XYZ file of N, CA and C in Angstrom:
531
model
N -14.000 4.531 -13.739
C -14.563 5.668 -14.363
C -13.900 7.014 -13.750
N -13.305 6.866 -12.811
C -12.786 8.132 -12.076
C -11.584 8.368 -12.546
N -10.828 7.425 -13.341
C -9.573 7.477 -13.965
C -8.328 7.323 -13.060
N -8.694 6.680 -12.000
C -7.705 6.404 -10.947
C -6.925 5.042 -11.275
N -5.655 4.867 -10.915
C -5.124 3.829 -11.052
C -4.044 3.414 -9.851
N -4.887 3.599 -8.640
C -4.280 3.300 -7.353
C -4.909 2.251 -6.709
N -4.321 1.371 -5.981
C -5.168 0.375 -5.136
C -4.498 0.289 -3.571
N -5.323 0.268 -2.733
C -4.856 0.066 -1.288
C -5.030 -1.373 -0.942
N -4.077 -2.128 -0.522
C -4.231 -3.622 -0.163
C -4.298 -3.547 1.290
N -5.545 -3.804 1.774
C -5.763 -3.722 3.261
C -6.262 -5.099 3.792
N -6.285 -5.189 5.115
C -6.765 -6.400 5.935
C -7.232 -6.055 7.188
N -8.135 -6.856 7.760
C -8.863 -6.262 8.911
C -7.888 -6.614 10.272
N -7.026 -7.696 9.955
C -6.180 -8.141 11.138
C -4.779 -8.529 10.631
N -3.866 -8.728 11.702
C -2.400 -9.041 11.418
C -2.351 -10.545 10.923
N -1.199 -10.597 10.157
C -0.709 -11.955 9.547
C -1.674 -12.451 8.367
N -2.381 -11.604 7.960
C -3.339 -12.035 6.735
C -2.533 -12.055 5.446
N -1.446 -11.362 5.346
C -0.539 -11.528 4.218
C -0.707 -10.279 3.249
N -1.048 -9.212 3.662
C -1.216 -8.052 2.930
C 0.173 -7.635 2.075
N 1.193 -7.824 2.733
C 2.327 -7.423 2.120
C 2.775 -8.514 1.174
N 2.487 -9.734 1.180
C 2.589 -10.937 0.476
C 1.807 -10.523 -0.833
N 0.640 -10.532 -0.713
C -0.251 -10.090 -1.736
C -0.056 -8.859 -2.654
N 0.304 -7.815 -1.899
C 0.582 -6.669 -2.567
C 1.975 -6.681 -3.436
N 2.972 -7.317 -2.991
C 4.345 -7.521 -3.694
C 4.122 -8.539 -4.800
N 3.273 -9.528 -4.716
C 3.051 -10.493 -5.665
C 2.038 -9.689 -6.734
N 1.183 -9.090 -6.425
C 0.328 -8.401 -7.307
C 1.230 -7.555 -8.229
N 2.029 -6.544 -7.495
C 2.870 -5.570 -8.188
C 3.850 -6.192 -9.052
N 4.526 -7.458 -8.734
C 5.386 -8.230 -9.451
C 4.703 -8.692 -10.873
N 3.365 -9.345 -10.481
C 2.729 -9.874 -11.681
C 2.421 -8.791 -12.848
N 1.847 -7.549 -12.340
C 1.391 -6.612 -13.222
C 2.505 -5.996 -13.933
N 3.755 -5.907 -13.270
C 5.099 -5.461 -13.901
C 5.499 -6.354 -14.995
N 5.360 -7.707 -14.574
C 5.569 -8.772 -15.753
C 4.778 -8.710 -16.855
N 3.464 -8.101 -16.859
C 2.594 -8.131 -17.817
C 2.721 -6.857 -18.545
N 3.851 -6.012 -18.170
C 4.341 -4.773 -18.820
C 3.515 -3.439 -18.420
N 2.882 -3.593 -17.146
C 2.249 -2.375 -16.610
C 3.281 -1.866 -15.688
N 3.573 -0.441 -16.127
C 4.604 0.265 -15.107
C 3.986 0.322 -13.846
N 4.559 -0.334 -12.841
C 3.960 -0.300 -11.493
C 4.854 0.137 -10.339
N 4.247 0.853 -9.489
C 4.939 1.327 -8.316
C 4.289 0.703 -7.030
N 5.091 0.109 -6.219
C 4.523 -0.579 -4.910
C 5.106 0.314 -3.903
N 4.419 0.842 -2.938
C 4.363 1.550 -1.822
C 4.217 1.021 -0.619
N 5.170 0.669 0.462
C 4.977 0.327 1.615
C 4.666 1.259 2.465
N 3.142 1.245 2.797
C 2.413 2.256 3.298
C 2.202 1.840 4.840
N 3.017 0.691 5.185
C 2.752 0.136 6.606
C 4.044 0.860 7.149
N 3.836 2.073 7.915
C 4.987 2.769 8.609
C 4.950 2.274 10.080
N 4.307 1.449 10.597
C 4.281 0.785 11.678
C 5.187 -0.472 11.749
N 5.008 -1.270 10.861
C 5.696 -2.578 10.844
C 5.790 -2.982 9.225
N 6.831 -2.217 8.483
C 6.986 -2.477 7.244
C 7.337 -3.814 6.798
N 6.853 -4.271 5.763
C 7.042 -5.799 5.141
C 7.414 -6.122 3.803
N 7.330 -4.949 3.042
C 7.447 -5.199 1.437
C 8.844 -5.635 1.382
N 9.907 -4.891 2.116
C 11.140 -5.364 1.938
C 11.774 -6.793 2.029
N 10.673 -7.317 2.993
C 10.960 -8.949 2.995
C 10.737 -9.709 1.666
N 9.845 -9.075 0.804
C 9.470 -9.880 -0.510
C 10.181 -9.223 -1.689
N 10.471 -7.932 -1.645
C 11.133 -7.287 -2.680
C 12.348 -6.332 -2.246
N 13.580 -7.034 -1.994
C 14.806 -6.502 -1.469
C 15.582 -5.519 -2.408
N 16.181 -4.628 -1.890
C 17.233 -3.731 -2.538
C 18.501 -3.667 -1.827
N 19.667 -3.392 -2.775
C 20.796 -3.211 -2.119
C 21.037 -1.852 -1.375
N 20.243 -0.998 -1.593
C 20.236 0.393 -1.290
C 18.906 0.999 -0.943
N 18.633 1.174 0.220
C 17.183 1.605 0.575
C 17.147 3.103 0.431
N 17.868 3.832 1.101
C 17.838 5.332 1.311
C 16.571 5.517 1.861
N 16.167 6.963 1.294
C 14.974 7.591 2.053
C 13.845 6.785 1.414
N 12.794 6.838 2.115
C 11.341 6.196 1.879
C 10.257 7.039 2.008
N 9.142 6.441 2.189
C 7.760 7.133 2.269
C 7.744 8.130 3.543
N 8.427 7.576 4.718
C 8.520 8.173 5.961
C 9.273 9.584 5.704
N 10.132 9.674 5.133
C 11.082 10.767 4.898
C 10.253 11.801 3.857
N 9.655 11.038 3.121
C 8.963 11.969 1.859
C 7.770 12.751 2.651
N 7.179 11.912 3.603
C 6.141 12.678 4.406
C 6.564 13.739 5.355
N 7.688 13.619 5.918
C 8.407 14.343 6.819
C 8.906 15.606 5.984
N 9.347 15.603 5.022
C 9.890 16.543 3.997
C 9.488 16.618 2.894
N 8.478 17.412 2.584
C 7.811 17.689 1.234
C 8.671 18.213 0.280
N 9.908 18.652 0.562
C 10.769 19.241 -0.371
C 11.723 18.169 -0.815
N 11.632 17.017 -0.395
C 12.608 15.781 -0.727
C 11.817 15.328 -2.040
N 12.680 15.278 -3.314
C 11.990 14.784 -4.394
C 11.725 13.104 -4.408
N 10.449 13.087 -4.664
C 9.868 11.540 -4.588
C 10.640 10.708 -5.530
N 11.546 11.122 -6.530
C 12.098 10.295 -7.585
C 13.458 9.707 -6.693
N 13.897 10.435 -5.792
C 15.143 10.122 -4.890
C 14.738 9.048 -4.093
N 13.355 8.846 -3.731
C 13.198 7.645 -2.881
C 12.653 6.467 -3.474
N 12.358 6.538 -4.752
C 11.657 5.462 -5.379
C 12.958 4.547 -5.984
N 12.843 3.227 -5.741
C 13.928 2.467 -6.205
C 13.400 1.472 -7.414
N 13.969 1.740 -8.439
C 13.417 0.605 -9.607
C 14.247 -0.672 -9.567
N 13.363 -1.646 -9.223
C 13.919 -2.904 -9.004
C 13.710 -3.900 -10.203
N 13.057 -3.627 -11.332
C 12.892 -4.352 -12.562
C 12.499 -3.182 -13.403
N 12.374 -3.680 -14.914
C 12.193 -2.578 -15.884
C 10.758 -1.880 -15.678
N 9.906 -2.700 -15.138
C 8.596 -2.136 -15.026
C 8.048 -2.098 -13.725
N 8.985 -2.382 -12.873
C 8.649 -2.276 -11.290
C 9.381 -1.445 -10.300
N 8.894 -0.470 -9.625
C 9.624 0.476 -8.800
C 8.980 0.304 -7.431
N 9.857 0.502 -6.463
C 9.189 0.422 -4.997
C 9.534 1.700 -4.276
N 8.689 1.979 -3.407
C 8.941 3.078 -2.313
C 8.616 2.404 -0.996
N 9.914 2.236 -0.614
C 9.938 1.541 0.605
C 9.540 2.352 2.047
N 9.215 1.854 2.941
C 8.685 2.753 4.168
C 9.640 3.680 4.698
N 10.952 3.343 4.511
C 11.906 4.325 5.017
C 12.047 4.070 6.512
N 12.655 5.375 7.136
C 12.628 5.614 8.582
C 11.244 6.423 8.940
N 10.428 5.823 9.303
C 9.141 6.561 9.615
C 9.202 7.683 10.544
N 9.989 7.211 11.705
C 9.974 8.280 12.902
C 8.487 8.366 13.512
N 8.679 9.105 14.675
C 7.346 9.356 15.317
C 6.446 10.099 14.752
N 5.472 9.821 14.525
C 4.142 10.484 14.122
C 4.020 10.497 12.697
N 5.045 9.699 11.912
C 4.945 9.502 10.435
C 3.575 9.138 9.917
N 3.163 7.969 10.646
C 1.712 7.383 10.314
C 0.710 8.342 10.085
N 0.712 9.357 10.972
C -0.336 10.387 11.239
C -0.338 11.340 10.016
N 0.858 11.336 9.161
C 0.952 12.253 7.980
C 0.249 11.522 6.955
N -0.234 10.236 6.872
C -0.802 9.552 5.830
C -2.097 10.239 5.531
N -2.821 10.989 6.495
C -4.104 11.749 6.087
C -3.730 13.148 5.624
N -2.498 13.408 5.450
C -2.091 14.887 5.181
C -2.125 15.158 3.653
N -2.100 16.635 3.284
C -2.184 16.886 1.932
C -0.758 16.510 1.405
N 0.154 16.306 2.148
C 1.516 15.832 1.500
C 1.336 14.526 0.810
N 0.620 13.679 1.660
C 0.503 12.213 1.133
C -0.435 12.257 -0.085
N -1.558 13.134 -0.098
C -2.458 13.175 -1.273
C -1.671 13.594 -2.413
N -0.696 14.666 -2.043
C 0.042 15.092 -3.285
C 0.868 14.037 -3.852
N 1.649 13.405 -3.018
C 2.444 12.298 -3.389
C 1.831 11.204 -4.254
N 0.567 10.676 -3.757
C -0.153 9.774 -4.529
C -0.575 10.419 -5.806
N -0.862 11.621 -6.007
C -1.299 12.280 -7.283
C -0.082 12.211 -8.127
N 1.051 12.507 -7.637
C 2.268 12.335 -8.495
C 2.598 10.914 -8.843
N 2.234 9.993 -8.140
C 2.216 8.546 -8.558
C 1.523 8.160 -9.642
N 0.194 8.942 -9.476
C -0.842 8.501 -10.446
C -0.354 9.108 -11.818
N 0.212 10.145 -11.886
C 0.722 10.714 -13.060
C 2.129 10.078 -13.834
N 2.868 9.546 -12.758
C 4.084 8.786 -13.213
C 3.931 7.539 -13.477
N 2.937 6.691 -12.907
C 2.910 5.174 -13.127
C 1.531 4.737 -13.668
N 1.488 3.663 -14.375
C 0.335 3.089 -14.685
C -0.486 2.506 -13.721
N 0.063 2.012 -12.590
C -0.553 1.506 -11.571
C 0.366 1.672 -10.401
N -0.495 2.026 -9.300
C 0.242 2.322 -7.806
C -0.383 1.405 -6.823
N 0.494 0.484 -6.185
C -0.303 -0.433 -5.292
C 0.360 0.180 -3.773
N -0.593 0.165 -2.835
C 0.092 0.658 -1.546
C -0.318 -0.389 -0.490
N 0.695 -0.971 0.069
C 0.480 -1.926 1.256
C 0.109 -1.075 2.524
N -0.649 -1.709 3.057
C -1.270 -0.971 4.441
C -1.116 -1.848 5.636
N -1.150 -1.387 6.790
C -1.102 -1.972 8.030
C -2.508 -2.701 8.386
N -2.585 -3.444 9.143
C -4.031 -4.169 9.492
C -4.947 -2.982 10.126
N -6.064 -3.054 9.592
C -7.175 -2.005 10.187
C -7.594 -2.256 11.682
N -7.207 -3.371 12.201
C -7.388 -3.626 13.678
C -6.388 -2.749 14.489
N -5.369 -2.352 14.007
C -4.057 -1.744 14.846
C -4.141 -0.199 14.701
N -4.566 0.392 13.404
C -4.685 1.708 13.451
C -5.814 2.203 12.170
N -5.777 3.319 12.040
C -6.670 3.904 11.118
C -5.910 4.170 9.624
N -4.516 3.694 9.569
C -3.825 4.131 8.349
C -4.467 3.377 7.208
N -4.997 2.235 7.113
C -5.391 1.587 6.011
C -6.628 2.329 5.442
N -7.402 2.918 6.422
C -8.593 3.829 5.953
C -8.170 5.114 5.338
N -7.034 5.656 5.985
C -6.615 6.857 5.236
C -5.870 6.718 4.018
N -5.265 5.662 3.753
C -4.613 5.430 2.491
C -5.553 5.111 1.531
N -6.776 4.266 1.902
C -7.779 4.037 0.830
C -8.575 5.072 0.502
N -8.546 6.026 1.474
C -9.484 7.264 1.115
C -8.791 7.894 0.003
N -7.562 7.943 -0.084
C -6.779 8.658 -1.138
C -6.799 7.885 -2.515
N -6.376 6.515 -2.361
C -6.447 5.802 -3.497
C -7.713 5.424 -4.096
N -8.705 5.634 -3.238
C -10.112 5.447 -3.897
C -10.513 3.852 -4.045
N -9.739 3.164 -4.049
C -9.912 1.734 -4.416
C -9.119 0.759 -3.478
N -9.697 -0.239 -2.995
C -9.105 -1.146 -1.900
C -9.555 -2.579 -2.422
N -8.461 -3.277 -2.067
C -8.352 -4.732 -2.032
C -8.319 -5.516 -0.551
N -9.256 -6.194 -0.193
C -9.483 -6.600 1.186
C -8.728 -8.074 1.158
N -7.599 -8.193 1.983
C -6.973 -9.453 2.214
C -7.371 -10.155 3.379
N -7.590 -11.433 3.246
C -8.221 -12.207 4.545
C -7.291 -13.533 4.352
N -7.330 -14.065 5.607
C -6.502 -15.343 5.839
C -7.431 -16.448 6.404
N -7.309 -17.447 5.788
C -8.163 -18.661 6.076
C -7.818 -19.035 7.462
N -8.911 -19.273 8.247
C -8.705 -19.844 9.555
C -8.302 -18.827 10.523
N -8.013 -17.348 10.322
C -7.479 -16.427 11.077
C -8.460 -15.216 10.930
N -9.160 -14.851 9.833
C -9.984 -13.567 9.623
C -11.332 -14.012 9.751
N -11.888 -13.224 10.726
C -13.404 -13.228 10.957
C -14.263 -12.619 9.981
N -15.399 -13.212 9.457
C -16.271 -12.484 8.579
C -16.584 -11.194 9.219
N -17.074 -11.154 10.350
C -17.455 -9.866 10.881
C -16.550 -8.781 10.896
N -15.109 -9.155 10.933
C -13.984 -8.121 10.885
C -13.898 -7.638 9.484
N -14.162 -8.678 8.567
C -14.132 -8.088 7.106
C -15.206 -7.121 6.817
N -16.433 -7.524 7.309
C -17.807 -6.686 6.991
C -17.388 -5.214 7.814
N -16.846 -5.181 8.821
C -16.634 -3.960 9.488
C -15.552 -3.117 8.601
N -14.501 -3.786 8.202
C -13.540 -3.007 7.468
C -14.348 -2.494 6.112
N -14.950 -3.397 5.510
C -15.587 -2.977 4.037
C -16.576 -1.800 4.407
N -17.496 -1.848 5.540
C -18.467 -0.725 5.794
C -17.408 0.534 6.037
N -16.301 0.503 6.731
C -15.395 1.541 7.169
C -14.860 2.255 5.818
N -14.387 1.289 4.996
C -13.950 1.723 3.613
C -14.892 2.475 2.775
N -16.022 1.906 2.667
C -17.271 2.681 1.968
C -17.614 4.048 2.591
N -17.543 4.135 3.912
C -17.793 5.232 4.678
C -16.832 6.466 4.346
N -15.526 5.936 4.255
C -14.284 6.849 3.886
C -14.255 7.130 2.448
N -15.133 6.646 1.619
C -15.084 6.958 0.163
C -14.329 6.057 -0.810
N -13.805 5.043 -0.272
C -13.050 3.982 -1.041
C -13.864 2.871 -1.360
N -13.719 2.448 -2.642
C -14.531 1.377 -3.233
C -13.884 0.158 -3.057
N -14.301 -0.788 -2.494
C -13.758 -2.200 -2.272
C -13.943 -2.940 -3.593
N -12.652 -3.213 -4.238
C -12.919 -3.925 -5.496
C -13.183 -5.435 -5.337
N -12.613 -6.021 -4.126
C -12.960 -7.279 -4.010
C -12.058 -7.746 -2.681
N -12.361 -9.129 -2.315
C -11.433 -9.586 -1.197
C -10.588 -10.782 -1.970
N -9.546 -11.146 -1.154
C -8.687 -12.124 -1.626
C -8.354 -13.238 -0.296
N -8.698 -14.350 -0.318
C -8.653 -15.273 0.537
C -7.176 -15.874 0.422
N -6.353 -15.544 1.330
C -5.010 -16.233 1.404
C -4.937 -17.384 2.137
N -4.080 -18.246 1.807
C -3.967 -19.569 2.552
C -2.517 -19.985 2.295
N -1.668 -19.157 2.757
C -0.086 -19.568 2.828
C 0.318 -20.039 4.296
């Protein structure tokens, strides 16, 4: 109802498979004909490149956040006809802190205009507040859990934090890879 088409893929802890789920969701949506952008928002330990590689990475999200004059189009790589990726790039010191900035909000606003769906992979919420910052901008979140690794209490804490930040959790995904 808010007209948004962006989704933060979050998890309460490490090794839940957030990058795996984000990459696969982006791939499937692109195969269905939805013009999709996948952003590696995990500037601390990027993982999207493990699932969707590129011959030439170039600048990424880190550089876009550090230099707001850098054209977003120069950092986005089209990997399939309906799938583009904005890799994490060279984050540098303090880049993750810029995820709460107006530059990041403007970047996501441009993605919302240019793509039918924008999916943002995030780091685990147990290691930083980055997932919460990203979800507050995308307004929607998918929480990824992993069987025999994720505690229900941690999921509830993350869901409560997302709601407090104004992000709507649209569901959870139980990963078992």
